[in-house]
Amino acid sequence: MKQASDVILSTEGLGKSFDGLRANNAIDFTLRKNRVHALIGPNGAGKTTFVSMLIGRLAPTDGAIWFDGQNVTEMPAHRRVALGMGYTFQITSVFSRLSCHENVALAARRKAGRGKGEVEAVVADALVRVGLGERADEVAGDLSYGHQRLLEIAMGLASAPRLLILDEPTQGLAESEIAAFKALIRALSAETTILLIEHNMSVVMELADEITVLNFGEILAHGTAAEIHANPAVQAAYLGTETA
Ligand SMILES: Nc1ncnc2c1ncn2[C@@H]1O[C@H](COP(=O)(O)OP(=O)(O)OP(=O)(O)O)[C@@H](O)[C@H]1O
Ligand SMILES: [Mg+2]
């Protein structure tokens, strides 16, 4: 398979089975460069399973993953990071006893070949970009939950990703924090491709250039926000159950 030049990542027939449960099935997916692409779907639809295969935390049962023209299906996660994939987890994964600065520095050092000066510059930049520049020396566990999620995004940014995958970044955030998050994603999207798993429909509809809907482990629909919003199958499976 050959990727078009505006495609940064694609999957072909990607599938994952857990002891007979088909969590992902035959997923053909294309992520275009410099887009915000939202992945939505009901709880248990297979969203986290899908991105876990993209980043190399889970091995696919079948199918292939291509990143920037290379088949990365069997590549270890750290090599995918080196190629330019960054991500944050659905479950908060900061080191609560370390400072904000130390958390981001750990992530920044994962990118090979960086000297101390460069690590410091990357850390400072990432913290400023998510709005935590003033809190660099605070212990992560003392931050509000919303600030911890922003810290995770800073950790994701520290590897200078060309593709940033965010798994439910706004879960548990207050409305004011969600507004700040939207502004952050808009700013980041100028230079980075973003794959956003998100349940908050106002975030999806405002930010996403493209939306893919997963349902029972398969792609139910793909299109622009307006197309997805108007899609009867999507409404039946998902949107009708949301309050937003
Ligand atoms: N490690 C695992 N072992 C067994 N089953 C799993 C495992 N991980 C996920 N599953 C199952 O696979 C299905 C898809 O789960 P997944 O976490 O990918 O859904 P999701 O779309 O991310 O859901 P949510 O919106 O709740 O985060 C679910 O039925 C889940 O229970
Ligand atoms: Mg999930």
Short mmCIF file of C-alpha atoms and ligand atoms in Angstrom, two decimals:
data_model
loop_
_atom_site.label_atom_id
_atom_site.label_comp_id
_atom_site.label_asym_id
_atom_site.label_seq_id
_atom_site.Cartn_x
_atom_site.Cartn_y
_atom_site.Cartn_z
CA MET A 1 0.00 0.00 0.00
CA LYS A 2 1.24 3.48 -0.83
CA GLN A 3 0.17 6.54 1.15
CA ALA A 4 -0.85 9.77 -0.52
CA SER A 5 1.46 12.64 0.43
CA ASP A 6 -1.16 14.42 2.52
CA VAL A 7 -1.74 11.30 4.65
CA ILE A 8 0.25 10.92 7.88
CA LEU A 9 -1.30 7.70 9.16
CA SER A 10 -3.54 4.98 7.81
CA THR A 11 -4.78 1.55 8.78
CA GLU A 12 -5.83 -1.31 6.60
CA GLY A 13 -8.13 -4.03 7.90
CA LEU A 14 -7.03 -3.35 11.46
CA GLY A 15 -8.56 -5.72 14.02
CA LYS A 16 -8.18 -6.75 17.66
CA SER A 17 -9.72 -9.68 19.50
CA PHE A 18 -9.65 -10.19 23.27
CA ASP A 19 -10.53 -13.79 24.13
CA GLY A 20 -13.28 -13.97 21.56
CA LEU A 21 -14.44 -10.36 21.99
CA ARG A 22 -13.97 -8.49 18.72
CA ALA A 23 -12.97 -5.05 20.04
CA ASN A 24 -11.90 -3.70 16.62
CA ASN A 25 -12.85 -5.17 13.26
CA ALA A 26 -11.62 -4.41 9.73
CA ILE A 27 -10.82 -0.75 10.34
CA ASP A 28 -9.68 1.17 7.26
CA PHE A 29 -8.79 4.62 8.52
CA THR A 30 -6.98 7.60 7.02
CA LEU A 31 -5.57 10.54 8.92
CA ARG A 32 -4.66 13.56 6.85
CA LYS A 33 -1.83 15.90 7.78
CA ASN A 34 -2.52 19.07 9.74
CA ARG A 35 -6.11 18.17 10.54
CA VAL A 36 -7.96 17.79 13.79
CA HIS A 37 -9.64 14.41 13.42
CA ALA A 38 -12.08 13.33 16.12
CA LEU A 39 -12.79 9.70 16.95
CA ILE A 40 -16.13 9.31 18.67
CA GLY A 41 -18.47 6.49 19.63
CA PRO A 42 -20.30 4.98 22.59
CA ASN A 43 -18.52 3.57 25.65
CA GLY A 44 -16.88 0.29 24.74
CA ALA A 45 -16.96 1.04 20.98
CA GLY A 46 -13.23 0.30 20.73
CA LYS A 47 -11.69 3.79 20.58
CA THR A 48 -8.96 3.25 23.17
CA THR A 49 -8.21 -0.18 21.69
CA PHE A 50 -7.77 1.43 18.28
CA VAL A 51 -5.35 4.17 19.36
CA SER A 52 -3.47 1.71 21.60
CA MET A 53 -2.65 -0.23 18.43
CA LEU A 54 -1.65 2.96 16.60
CA ILE A 55 0.90 3.86 19.27
CA GLY A 56 2.16 0.32 19.85
CA ARG A 57 0.78 -0.47 23.30
CA LEU A 58 -1.38 -3.28 21.89
CA ALA A 59 -0.48 -5.67 19.10
CA PRO A 60 -3.15 -5.97 16.40
CA THR A 61 -4.75 -9.35 15.77
CA ASP A 62 -4.87 -8.53 12.08
CA GLY A 63 -4.33 -5.70 9.63
CA ALA A 64 -1.62 -3.09 9.16
CA ILE A 65 -0.71 0.42 10.34
CA TRP A 66 1.21 2.89 8.21
CA PHE A 67 2.83 6.06 9.57
CA ASP A 68 4.47 8.56 7.27
CA GLY A 69 4.89 6.01 4.51
CA GLN A 70 6.32 3.24 6.73
CA ASN A 71 4.64 0.06 7.87
CA VAL A 72 4.85 0.39 11.68
CA THR A 73 2.54 -2.51 12.58
CA GLU A 74 5.22 -4.39 14.51
CA MET A 75 7.38 -1.47 15.55
CA PRO A 76 7.89 -0.97 19.32
CA ALA A 77 6.19 2.04 20.89
CA HIS A 78 9.38 3.98 21.62
CA ARG A 79 10.39 3.86 17.97
CA ARG A 80 7.00 5.21 16.95
CA VAL A 81 7.57 8.10 19.38
CA ALA A 82 10.93 8.72 17.71
CA LEU A 83 9.17 8.83 14.34
CA GLY A 84 6.82 11.52 15.62
CA MET A 85 3.84 9.94 17.39
CA GLY A 86 2.86 11.48 20.72
CA TYR A 87 -0.06 10.59 22.94
CA THR A 88 -1.80 11.06 26.25
CA PHE A 89 -3.74 8.33 28.02
CA GLN A 90 -7.39 8.17 28.99
CA ILE A 91 -6.33 7.59 32.60
CA THR A 92 -4.21 10.36 34.11
CA SER A 93 -0.63 9.20 34.11
CA VAL A 94 1.43 11.99 35.65
CA PHE A 95 3.98 11.20 38.35
CA SER A 96 2.21 12.84 41.26
CA ARG A 97 5.26 13.31 43.50
CA LEU A 98 7.38 14.96 40.82
CA SER A 99 7.16 18.61 39.81
CA CYS A 100 5.54 19.70 36.56
CA HIS A 101 8.97 20.43 35.19
CA GLU A 102 10.29 16.97 36.12
CA ASN A 103 7.29 15.23 34.57
CA VAL A 104 7.74 16.97 31.25
CA ALA A 105 11.54 16.53 31.39
CA LEU A 106 11.07 12.75 31.66
CA ALA A 107 9.01 12.82 28.49
CA ALA A 108 11.44 15.21 26.75
CA ARG A 109 14.41 12.93 27.44
CA ARG A 110 12.70 10.03 25.67
CA LYS A 111 13.55 11.66 22.38
CA ALA A 112 17.11 10.53 21.66
CA GLY A 113 20.01 12.87 21.05
CA ARG A 114 18.87 15.82 23.12
CA GLY A 115 21.40 17.56 25.32
CA LYS A 116 20.49 19.13 28.65
CA GLY A 117 20.04 22.60 27.20
CA GLU A 118 17.65 21.37 24.57
CA VAL A 119 15.64 19.37 27.11
CA GLU A 120 15.29 22.48 29.27
CA ALA A 121 14.11 24.55 26.33
CA VAL A 122 11.61 21.92 25.23
CA VAL A 123 10.21 21.58 28.76
CA ALA A 124 9.82 25.32 29.24
CA ASP A 125 8.13 25.68 25.85
CA ALA A 126 5.71 22.79 26.42
CA LEU A 127 4.67 24.10 29.85
CA VAL A 128 4.10 27.61 28.52
CA ARG A 129 2.04 26.31 25.61
CA VAL A 130 -0.43 24.52 27.87
CA GLY A 131 -0.58 27.46 30.28
CA LEU A 132 1.45 25.91 33.11
CA GLY A 133 4.57 28.04 32.70
CA GLU A 134 4.07 29.63 36.12
CA ARG A 135 3.62 26.26 37.82
CA ALA A 136 6.79 24.51 36.64
CA ASP A 137 8.05 23.88 40.18
CA GLU A 138 4.73 22.78 41.69
CA VAL A 139 4.31 19.13 42.58
CA ALA A 140 2.00 17.50 40.02
CA GLY A 141 -0.14 15.82 42.66
CA ASP A 142 -1.02 19.22 44.11
CA LEU A 143 -2.47 20.49 40.82
CA SER A 144 -6.19 20.48 40.11
CA TYR A 145 -7.39 17.59 37.98
CA GLY A 146 -7.79 19.91 34.98
CA HIS A 147 -4.22 21.15 35.33
CA GLN A 148 -2.98 17.57 35.58
CA ARG A 149 -4.62 16.83 32.22
CA LEU A 150 -2.91 19.88 30.73
CA LEU A 151 0.36 18.64 32.18
CA GLU A 152 -0.16 15.37 30.34
CA ILE A 153 -0.60 17.26 27.09
CA ALA A 154 2.66 19.10 27.82
CA MET A 155 4.29 15.68 28.30
CA GLY A 156 2.88 14.62 24.93
CA LEU A 157 4.21 17.79 23.30
CA ALA A 158 7.70 17.26 24.73
CA SER A 159 8.45 14.58 22.16
CA ALA A 160 7.77 17.19 19.43
CA PRO A 161 5.13 14.99 17.81
CA ARG A 162 3.95 15.39 14.26
CA LEU A 163 0.87 13.44 15.32
CA LEU A 164 -0.62 13.96 18.76
CA ILE A 165 -3.22 11.44 19.94
CA LEU A 166 -5.38 12.53 22.87
CA ASP A 167 -7.66 10.00 24.59
CA GLU A 168 -10.54 11.89 26.24
CA PRO A 169 -8.48 14.91 27.30
CA THR A 170 -11.48 16.90 28.56
CA GLN A 171 -12.91 14.16 30.76
CA GLY A 172 -13.42 15.66 34.22
CA LEU A 173 -12.60 19.23 33.19
CA ALA A 174 -14.70 22.22 34.26
CA GLU A 175 -16.38 24.38 31.59
CA SER A 176 -13.77 27.14 31.93
CA GLU A 177 -10.99 24.59 31.52
CA ILE A 178 -12.68 23.17 28.42
CA ALA A 179 -12.66 26.63 26.84
CA ALA A 180 -8.92 26.88 27.48
CA PHE A 181 -8.44 23.38 26.07
CA LYS A 182 -10.21 24.31 22.83
CA ALA A 183 -7.93 27.32 22.40
CA LEU A 184 -4.90 25.12 23.03
CA ILE A 185 -5.92 22.56 20.40
CA ARG A 186 -6.58 25.30 17.85
CA ALA A 187 -3.10 26.69 18.46
CA LEU A 188 -1.44 23.25 18.27
CA SER A 189 -3.31 22.28 15.13
CA ALA A 190 -1.40 24.87 13.12
CA GLU A 191 1.68 22.65 13.24
CA THR A 192 0.60 19.19 14.42
CA THR A 193 -1.93 16.62 13.26
CA ILE A 194 -4.32 15.81 16.10
CA LEU A 195 -6.37 12.67 16.65
CA LEU A 196 -8.83 13.40 19.42
CA ILE A 197 -10.99 10.84 21.20
CA GLU A 198 -13.75 12.87 22.77
CA HIS A 199 -17.20 12.48 24.27
CA ASN A 200 -17.97 16.18 24.66
CA MET A 201 -19.87 17.00 21.48
CA SER A 202 -19.34 20.76 21.70
CA VAL A 203 -15.58 20.13 21.68
CA VAL A 204 -15.89 17.74 18.73
CA MET A 205 -18.16 19.96 16.68
CA GLU A 206 -16.04 23.07 17.25
CA LEU A 207 -12.61 21.58 16.73
CA ALA A 208 -12.84 18.66 14.34
CA ASP A 209 -12.16 19.02 10.63
CA GLU A 210 -13.15 15.37 10.22
CA ILE A 211 -14.95 12.87 12.40
CA THR A 212 -14.87 9.08 12.42
CA VAL A 213 -17.55 7.25 14.39
CA LEU A 214 -16.81 3.82 15.86
CA ASN A 215 -19.60 1.51 16.95
CA PHE A 216 -19.17 -2.09 18.11
CA GLY A 217 -15.56 -2.03 16.94
CA GLU A 218 -16.33 -0.94 13.38
CA ILE A 219 -16.42 2.37 11.51
CA LEU A 220 -20.05 3.46 11.38
CA ALA A 221 -19.50 6.79 9.62
CA HIS A 222 -16.87 9.30 8.55
CA GLY A 223 -17.30 12.91 7.46
CA THR A 224 -17.33 16.56 8.45
CA ALA A 225 -19.01 17.71 11.65
CA ALA A 226 -22.11 18.75 9.70
CA GLU A 227 -22.28 15.41 7.87
CA ILE A 228 -21.89 13.40 11.06
CA HIS A 229 -24.41 15.52 12.91
CA ALA A 230 -26.98 14.91 10.17
CA ASN A 231 -26.27 11.17 9.82
CA PRO A 232 -29.30 9.14 10.99
CA ALA A 233 -27.25 6.03 11.79
CA VAL A 234 -24.93 8.08 14.01
CA GLN A 235 -27.84 9.72 15.76
CA ALA A 236 -29.40 6.34 16.45
CA ALA A 237 -26.16 4.82 17.74
CA TYR A 238 -24.75 7.71 19.64
CA LEU A 239 -25.77 11.33 19.35
CA GLY A 240 -29.27 10.72 20.62
CA THR A 241 -27.84 9.50 23.90
CA GLU A 242 -25.76 12.64 24.47
CA THR A 243 -27.06 15.68 26.25
CA ALA A 244 -24.92 18.23 24.39
N1 LIG B 1 -7.19 -5.51 27.70
C1 LIG B 1 -8.45 -5.91 27.45
N2 LIG B 1 -8.85 -7.17 27.69
C2 LIG B 1 -10.10 -7.58 27.41
N3 LIG B 1 -11.07 -6.78 26.90
C3 LIG B 1 -10.73 -5.51 26.65
C4 LIG B 1 -9.43 -4.99 26.92
N4 LIG B 1 -9.39 -3.68 26.57
C5 LIG B 1 -10.64 -3.38 26.12
N5 LIG B 1 -11.44 -4.47 26.17
C6 LIG B 1 -12.83 -4.52 25.71
O1 LIG B 1 -12.85 -4.09 24.36
C7 LIG B 1 -14.01 -3.28 24.12
C8 LIG B 1 -13.59 -1.92 23.62
O2 LIG B 1 -12.98 -1.23 24.71
P1 LIG B 1 -12.29 0.21 24.54
O3 LIG B 1 -11.68 0.55 25.85
O4 LIG B 1 -11.43 0.21 23.35
O5 LIG B 1 -13.57 1.13 24.27
P2 LIG B 1 -13.68 2.73 24.24
O6 LIG B 1 -14.40 3.08 22.98
O7 LIG B 1 -12.36 3.35 24.47
O8 LIG B 1 -14.67 3.02 25.47
P3 LIG B 1 -14.74 4.31 26.47
O9 LIG B 1 -15.49 5.38 25.73
O10 LIG B 1 -15.53 3.79 27.63
O11 LIG B 1 -13.35 4.70 26.83
C9 LIG B 1 -14.80 -3.26 25.43
O12 LIG B 1 -15.78 -4.27 25.38
C10 LIG B 1 -13.74 -3.57 26.47
O13 LIG B 1 -14.30 -4.17 27.60
MG MG B 2 -11.59 4.57 25.90
#
